[in-house]
Amino acid sequence: MQAARCPTDELSLTNCAVVSEKDLQSGQHVTVKTTPNHKFAFTVKTHHTVVPGTIAFSLPQRKWAGLSIGQEVEVANYNFDKSKQCIGAMTIEIDFLQKKSTDSSPYDSDKMAAEFIQQFNNQAFSVTQQLVFSFCDKLFGLMVKDIEAMDASILRGEPASGKKQKIEVGLMVGNSQVVFEKAESSSLTLVGKAKTKEARQTIINPEWNFEKMGIGGLDKEFSDIFRRAFASRVFPPDIVEQMGCKHVKGILLFGPPGCGKTLMARQIGKMLNSREPKIVNGPEILNKYVGESEANIRKLFAEAEEEQKRLGANSGLHIIIFDELDAICKQRGTGASSTGVHDTVVNQLLSKIDGVEQLNNILAFCMTNRPDLIDDALMRPGRFEVKMEIGLPDEKGRVQILTIHTNKMRNFNLLAGDVDIKELAFETKNYSGAELEGLVRAAQSTAMNRHIKATSTVEVDMERAEKLQVTRDDFKGSLNNDIKPAFGTNQEDYSNYIMNGIIKWGDPVTHVMDDGELLVQQTKNSDRTPLVAVLLEGPPHSGKTALAAKIAEDSQFPFIKICSPEKMIGHSEISKCQAIKKVFDDAYKSQLSCVVVDDIERLLDYVPIGPRFSNLVLQALLVLLKKAPPKGRKLLIIGTTSRKDVLQEMEMLDAFSTTIHVPNISTGEQLVDALELLGSFTDKERASIAQQLKGKRVWIGIKKLLVFIEMSLQMDQDYRVTKFLSLLRDEGALNEGDQIRI
């Protein structure tokens, strides 16, 4: 072909060689051979003014390749090896094109790099190549100094190998790094990270340091988000186009408060080579004027729309972060307001994310604690198709989070040597990330408080303050007194039920405890039965609740809650159902949970006169007792009742996996054993009671027995035994003939 002059100034800024559409197609890559030893790579663009058989070059291109007008050159197709020739990083020397157009104003190298990648995406570049670049209405002369190939393992989604390979010719892709260096004698002022190579990150860096991000315990969630949302953005656009692949446009992060949803979205926005993300709190969108709320949604997408029209597939990534999405995107048709503002806001958001005019250069992150409130249309593929639960961190995650929050203290030697992060992580079951941060703050304030002198004025003891260290005891104190997990065990709950301990007065109690331990182990270890429900039934005062609480405590499950009628006094049927459902919903958020449903007949409002009971609560309990927890979660339910016959009639017994009978004390020997374990009477008094009860049958619950013992102990020592036996007789718990049940 014959070399020619570039037909227009506009085409000379594209860095492409210009040909006739009869010879080649736009976007093709070619090699231009000027002499037997000199060959240059170009990307071509077609234009109707170019004569067939000629190939047009701009002045910088002719200078670089040593071409003259009318020179005969040999042109051949060139195909890039995508696994070896994609540009990972490129260093470019920059200066003003014309000395008379110099100015002293600073130029943002980050914006410059983003604009460069958009303008020259999918083009061939060679070391020593010269080109002209238009930025902020100024023309700059560029010269390619150095090219590094992209690590092929990143393209395959594998961890980076860390090898850097220099290449002479490479293909610019969407996530290439561009680093600008000003020419030696240039007066150009550059600001931003892209003027230094070290500070740049690729769109996905598998070696990214999560501690630097300030997020711990979410490694799996990060890798899942990268796989779904960014894998398609790493590959060269032409491969993505050939696959017919569309980029993910929306990610919904949901889960309990304080688990790092907002933090994760914000940090992902920072670590990507995109613009600063737009962060929007849901309620900020709403406006009292008609149409303004919808206009606020349109403004969020205006910049991305304008850039997509201008640059098409080469447009950069725009990230929008919606916090508290449930505030603006409730189910349509459920709002009580006459204006229907929420409905129109949802409609506007739907049309912008995936409407008739599709935007392919946006990524929306949405956070909510209540995914059930969000309109279903937003959840379909093409909109917020990646739904990621950010749950409570496991033990490994808690180690990461505590390490992050104690890192500075450790660096400045303010953390005592007796603080064991792994021990703290083990003891903080079901703590969220925010609660772990609060725990560290509470321990710090406890340590600082030791060095404050409380005299007439509050002063810091400077001599001792210089030796300030946060110790293990500070963390222990904060753990016990200051910070309690919202979704964890409430020790005060079940310690009230077992304040007198478990009195193993005979084999029946031992059997109940052994069976309880077996069920705990089944819940932990069996993958076939993620839900185990057991009913402890027996006469009143036999200690069912205490045994249930003890089994729950010994299980060491991270989540233990007691669903008790005493907490629902005065509740309506509906609010009682909601309270019971909340206990179970909270339990589903933990890996291992135990729920004690105490005194079921009281929860059901059952009375024999009538008889009367709450069918609404009954149906709710029947559903919840049979509902399996989410995948990967395990739940143990322990119910207690004194009216097994009533539950049988209500068809509730079938909802439990098994039933364990908790009997009363039924023989004199068992009663004496109980007295001995309690140690309330002297040996002589116990011997006297044993003589009186020998061969006699009794029937008394351990709870009632404790009351009688304490009542007898208030008497003078000579009358204790007499009083105790008379109390047994008066209650009908003692009879010389047949046993009498009370």
Tab-separated table of C-alpha atoms in Angstrom, residues 427-664:
chain	number	residue	atom	x	y	z
A	427	GLU	CA	-15.434	-15.949	73.318
A	428	THR	CA	-17.186	-13.436	71.046
A	429	LYS	CA	-19.578	-15.845	69.340
A	430	ASN	CA	-22.268	-14.089	67.268
A	431	TYR	CA	-20.648	-10.660	67.621
A	432	SER	CA	-21.002	-8.516	64.494
A	433	GLY	CA	-18.069	-6.509	63.120
A	434	ALA	CA	-19.441	-3.293	64.657
A	435	GLU	CA	-19.833	-4.981	68.058
A	436	LEU	CA	-16.229	-6.253	67.926
A	437	GLU	CA	-15.049	-2.720	67.157
A	438	GLY	CA	-17.155	-1.497	70.100
A	439	LEU	CA	-15.518	-4.137	72.312
A	440	VAL	CA	-12.042	-2.839	71.426
A	441	ARG	CA	-13.187	0.759	72.124
A	442	ALA	CA	-14.659	-0.272	75.488
A	443	ALA	CA	-11.402	-2.027	76.469
A	444	GLN	CA	-9.421	1.081	75.454
A	445	SER	CA	-11.635	3.374	77.570
A	446	THR	CA	-11.292	1.000	80.555
A	447	ALA	CA	-7.491	1.101	80.219
A	448	MET	CA	-7.439	4.905	79.886
A	449	ASN	CA	-9.724	5.309	82.876
A	450	ARG	CA	-7.043	3.733	85.119
A	451	HIS	CA	-4.748	6.676	84.432
A	452	ILE	CA	-7.211	9.447	85.286
A	453	LYS	CA	-6.844	11.041	88.728
A	454	ALA	CA	-10.276	11.835	90.150
A	455	THR	CA	-9.416	14.721	92.520
A	456	SER	CA	-11.209	18.068	92.669
A	457	THR	CA	-10.360	18.302	88.952
A	458	VAL	CA	-10.121	15.495	86.431
A	459	GLU	CA	-6.474	15.057	85.419
A	460	VAL	CA	-4.427	12.491	83.544
A	461	ASP	CA	-1.565	10.959	85.469
A	462	MET	CA	1.082	11.619	82.799
A	463	GLU	CA	3.808	9.523	84.436
A	464	ARG	CA	1.679	6.397	84.378
A	465	ALA	CA	-0.076	7.287	81.105
A	466	GLU	CA	3.174	6.843	79.206
A	467	LYS	CA	3.107	3.190	80.297
A	468	LEU	CA	-0.520	2.749	79.199
A	469	GLN	CA	-1.347	-0.739	77.888
A	470	VAL	CA	-4.673	-2.418	77.142
A	471	THR	CA	-4.669	-5.747	78.995
A	472	ARG	CA	-6.590	-9.012	78.852
A	473	ASP	CA	-8.579	-7.961	81.952
A	474	ASP	CA	-9.749	-4.800	80.138
A	475	PHE	CA	-11.156	-6.929	77.324
A	476	LYS	CA	-12.694	-9.426	79.773
A	477	GLY	CA	-14.393	-6.616	81.719
A	478	SER	CA	-15.807	-5.074	78.528
A	479	LEU	CA	-16.938	-8.507	77.342
A	480	ASN	CA	-18.859	-9.183	80.565
A	481	ASN	CA	-20.255	-5.707	81.258
A	482	ASP	CA	-20.222	-3.332	78.275
A	483	ILE	CA	-20.802	-4.990	74.901
A	484	LYS	CA	-23.429	-7.695	74.409
A	485	PRO	CA	-24.211	-9.196	70.983
A	486	ALA	CA	-27.616	-8.379	69.499
A	487	PHE	CA	-27.822	-11.887	68.006
A	488	GLY	CA	-26.199	-13.939	70.721
A	489	THR	CA	-26.712	-15.718	73.995
A	490	ASN	CA	-28.218	-13.720	76.799
A	491	GLN	CA	-26.655	-15.412	79.806
A	492	GLU	CA	-28.915	-13.593	82.277
A	493	ASP	CA	-31.864	-15.251	80.540
A	494	TYR	CA	-30.968	-18.837	81.232
A	495	SER	CA	-28.853	-18.328	84.370
A	496	ASN	CA	-32.068	-17.237	86.169
A	497	TYR	CA	-33.609	-20.615	85.428
A	498	ILE	CA	-30.668	-22.617	86.796
A	499	MET	CA	-29.536	-20.416	89.691
A	500	ASN	CA	-29.779	-23.407	92.085
A	501	GLY	CA	-27.974	-25.733	89.680
A	502	ILE	CA	-29.255	-29.113	88.485
A	503	ILE	CA	-29.987	-31.527	91.346
A	504	LYS	CA	-29.309	-35.055	90.032
A	505	TRP	CA	-31.542	-36.780	92.582
A	506	GLY	CA	-31.718	-40.029	90.572
A	507	ASP	CA	-31.318	-41.835	87.278
A	508	PRO	CA	-34.288	-40.069	85.598
A	509	VAL	CA	-32.461	-36.682	85.716
A	510	THR	CA	-29.210	-38.260	84.438
A	511	HIS	CA	-31.122	-39.890	81.537
A	512	VAL	CA	-32.685	-36.535	80.572
A	513	MET	CA	-29.256	-34.804	80.575
A	514	ASP	CA	-27.672	-37.654	78.582
A	515	ASP	CA	-30.455	-37.577	75.970
A	516	GLY	CA	-30.110	-33.780	75.764
A	517	GLU	CA	-26.353	-34.112	75.146
A	518	LEU	CA	-27.031	-36.651	72.368
A	519	LEU	CA	-29.437	-34.243	70.652
A	520	VAL	CA	-26.902	-31.410	70.903
A	521	GLN	CA	-24.251	-33.614	69.255
A	522	GLN	CA	-26.757	-34.656	66.566
A	523	THR	CA	-27.477	-30.995	65.769
A	524	LYS	CA	-23.748	-30.191	65.569
A	525	ASN	CA	-22.576	-33.180	63.576
A	526	SER	CA	-25.444	-34.450	61.416
A	527	ASP	CA	-25.869	-32.983	57.932
A	528	ARG	CA	-29.111	-34.908	57.399
A	529	THR	CA	-30.977	-33.291	60.311
A	530	PRO	CA	-30.201	-29.541	60.412
A	531	LEU	CA	-33.377	-29.098	62.502
A	532	VAL	CA	-33.792	-31.065	65.744
A	533	ALA	CA	-36.837	-30.416	67.968
A	534	VAL	CA	-37.282	-32.082	71.371
A	535	LEU	CA	-40.117	-31.735	73.883
A	536	LEU	CA	-39.467	-32.032	77.629
A	537	GLU	CA	-42.812	-32.976	79.211
A	538	GLY	CA	-43.701	-33.787	82.789
A	539	PRO	CA	-45.723	-32.659	85.817
A	540	PRO	CA	-45.514	-29.063	87.093
A	541	HIS	CA	-42.472	-28.122	89.241
A	542	SER	CA	-40.436	-31.099	87.955
A	543	GLY	CA	-37.624	-28.802	86.689
A	544	LYS	CA	-38.272	-28.985	82.929
A	545	THR	CA	-37.301	-25.362	82.228
A	546	ALA	CA	-34.102	-25.648	84.304
A	547	LEU	CA	-33.116	-28.830	82.455
A	548	ALA	CA	-33.861	-27.203	79.069
A	549	ALA	CA	-31.773	-24.144	80.035
A	550	LYS	CA	-28.928	-26.375	81.245
A	551	ILE	CA	-28.895	-28.422	78.002
A	552	ALA	CA	-28.861	-25.144	76.042
A	553	GLU	CA	-26.014	-23.704	78.151
A	554	ASP	CA	-23.902	-26.879	77.911
A	555	SER	CA	-24.321	-26.934	74.127
A	556	GLN	CA	-22.038	-23.829	73.893
A	557	PHE	CA	-23.984	-22.782	70.781
A	558	PRO	CA	-23.243	-19.177	69.752
A	559	PHE	CA	-26.958	-18.303	69.690
A	560	ILE	CA	-29.222	-19.294	72.591
A	561	LYS	CA	-32.589	-17.651	73.180
A	562	ILE	CA	-35.437	-18.546	75.527
A	563	CYS	CA	-38.890	-17.807	74.151
A	564	SER	CA	-40.825	-17.408	77.387
A	565	PRO	CA	-44.456	-16.416	78.138
A	566	GLU	CA	-43.288	-13.980	80.842
A	567	LYS	CA	-41.807	-11.726	78.124
A	568	MET	CA	-45.116	-11.586	76.268
A	569	ILE	CA	-47.484	-10.498	79.026
A	570	GLY	CA	-50.087	-8.145	77.588
A	571	HIS	CA	-49.171	-8.878	73.966
A	572	SER	CA	-51.956	-9.284	71.441
A	573	GLU	CA	-52.091	-12.516	69.456
A	574	ILE	CA	-50.505	-10.864	66.399
A	575	SER	CA	-47.679	-9.183	68.343
A	576	LYS	CA	-47.031	-12.465	70.183
A	577	CYS	CA	-46.673	-14.269	66.814
A	578	GLN	CA	-44.299	-11.547	65.597
A	579	ALA	CA	-42.182	-11.793	68.774
A	580	ILE	CA	-41.901	-15.598	68.441
A	581	LYS	CA	-41.070	-15.290	64.716
A	582	LYS	CA	-38.347	-12.705	65.464
A	583	VAL	CA	-36.645	-15.147	67.878
A	584	PHE	CA	-36.561	-17.794	65.135
A	585	ASP	CA	-35.484	-15.304	62.412
A	586	ASP	CA	-32.571	-14.191	64.602
A	587	ALA	CA	-31.658	-17.845	65.198
A	588	TYR	CA	-31.430	-18.471	61.427
A	589	LYS	CA	-28.648	-15.836	61.168
A	590	SER	CA	-26.241	-17.906	63.273
A	591	GLN	CA	-24.400	-21.071	62.179
A	592	LEU	CA	-25.521	-22.993	65.301
A	593	SER	CA	-28.586	-21.946	67.296
A	594	CYS	CA	-30.661	-23.206	70.186
A	595	VAL	CA	-34.175	-21.905	70.927
A	596	VAL	CA	-35.968	-22.903	74.131
A	597	VAL	CA	-39.761	-22.567	73.786
A	598	ASP	CA	-40.811	-22.562	77.432
A	599	ASP	CA	-44.233	-23.444	78.860
A	600	ILE	CA	-45.930	-23.955	75.492
A	601	GLU	CA	-49.481	-24.144	76.898
A	602	ARG	CA	-49.015	-20.672	78.452
A	603	LEU	CA	-47.763	-19.287	75.108
A	604	LEU	CA	-50.939	-20.693	73.556
A	605	ASP	CA	-53.141	-19.025	76.235
A	606	TYR	CA	-54.602	-22.453	77.047
A	607	VAL	CA	-57.089	-22.786	79.944
A	608	PRO	CA	-59.126	-25.947	80.683
A	609	ILE	CA	-62.278	-23.921	81.417
A	610	GLY	CA	-63.884	-23.462	78.073
A	611	PRO	CA	-61.443	-24.721	76.845
A	612	ARG	CA	-59.748	-21.754	75.180
A	613	PHE	CA	-56.448	-21.302	73.303
A	614	SER	CA	-54.918	-19.018	70.642
A	615	ASN	CA	-55.169	-20.715	67.268
A	616	LEU	CA	-53.057	-17.957	65.661
A	617	VAL	CA	-50.092	-18.635	67.976
A	618	LEU	CA	-50.605	-22.411	67.613
A	619	GLN	CA	-50.398	-22.238	63.819
A	620	ALA	CA	-47.320	-19.971	63.971
A	621	LEU	CA	-45.546	-22.388	66.328
A	622	LEU	CA	-46.478	-25.408	64.200
A	623	VAL	CA	-44.946	-23.759	61.136
A	624	LEU	CA	-41.788	-22.579	62.933
A	625	LEU	CA	-41.191	-25.935	64.646
A	626	LYS	CA	-41.154	-27.668	61.247
A	627	LYS	CA	-39.353	-24.977	59.228
A	628	ALA	CA	-35.796	-26.065	58.376
A	629	PRO	CA	-33.105	-23.373	58.832
A	630	PRO	CA	-31.322	-21.924	55.740
A	631	LYS	CA	-28.608	-23.997	54.063
A	632	GLY	CA	-25.474	-24.295	56.187
A	633	ARG	CA	-27.289	-23.350	59.420
A	634	LYS	CA	-28.383	-25.718	62.213
A	635	LEU	CA	-31.087	-25.281	64.838
A	636	LEU	CA	-31.981	-27.129	68.040
A	637	ILE	CA	-35.438	-26.433	69.499
A	638	ILE	CA	-36.214	-27.480	73.089
A	639	GLY	CA	-39.881	-27.174	74.118
A	640	THR	CA	-41.306	-27.636	77.630
A	641	THR	CA	-44.874	-28.430	78.672
A	642	SER	CA	-46.875	-29.750	81.635
A	643	ARG	CA	-49.843	-30.702	79.453
A	644	LYS	CA	-48.707	-33.329	76.969
A	645	ASP	CA	-52.327	-34.448	76.539
A	646	VAL	CA	-53.345	-30.954	75.379
A	647	LEU	CA	-50.527	-30.764	72.818
A	648	GLN	CA	-51.564	-34.239	71.606
A	649	GLU	CA	-55.079	-32.975	70.916
A	650	MET	CA	-53.678	-29.903	69.135
A	651	GLU	CA	-51.548	-32.204	66.919
A	652	MET	CA	-48.400	-30.434	68.079
A	653	LEU	CA	-46.536	-33.500	69.343
A	654	ASP	CA	-45.879	-34.576	65.746
A	655	ALA	CA	-43.900	-31.365	65.173
A	656	PHE	CA	-41.202	-32.534	67.633
A	657	SER	CA	-38.531	-35.054	66.648
A	658	THR	CA	-38.694	-36.739	70.047
A	659	THR	CA	-40.275	-36.416	73.506
A	660	ILE	CA	-38.422	-36.796	76.830
A	661	HIS	CA	-40.365	-37.392	80.057
A	662	VAL	CA	-39.205	-35.452	83.147
A	663	PRO	CA	-40.713	-37.173	86.251
A	664	ASN	CA	-41.216	-35.966	89.814
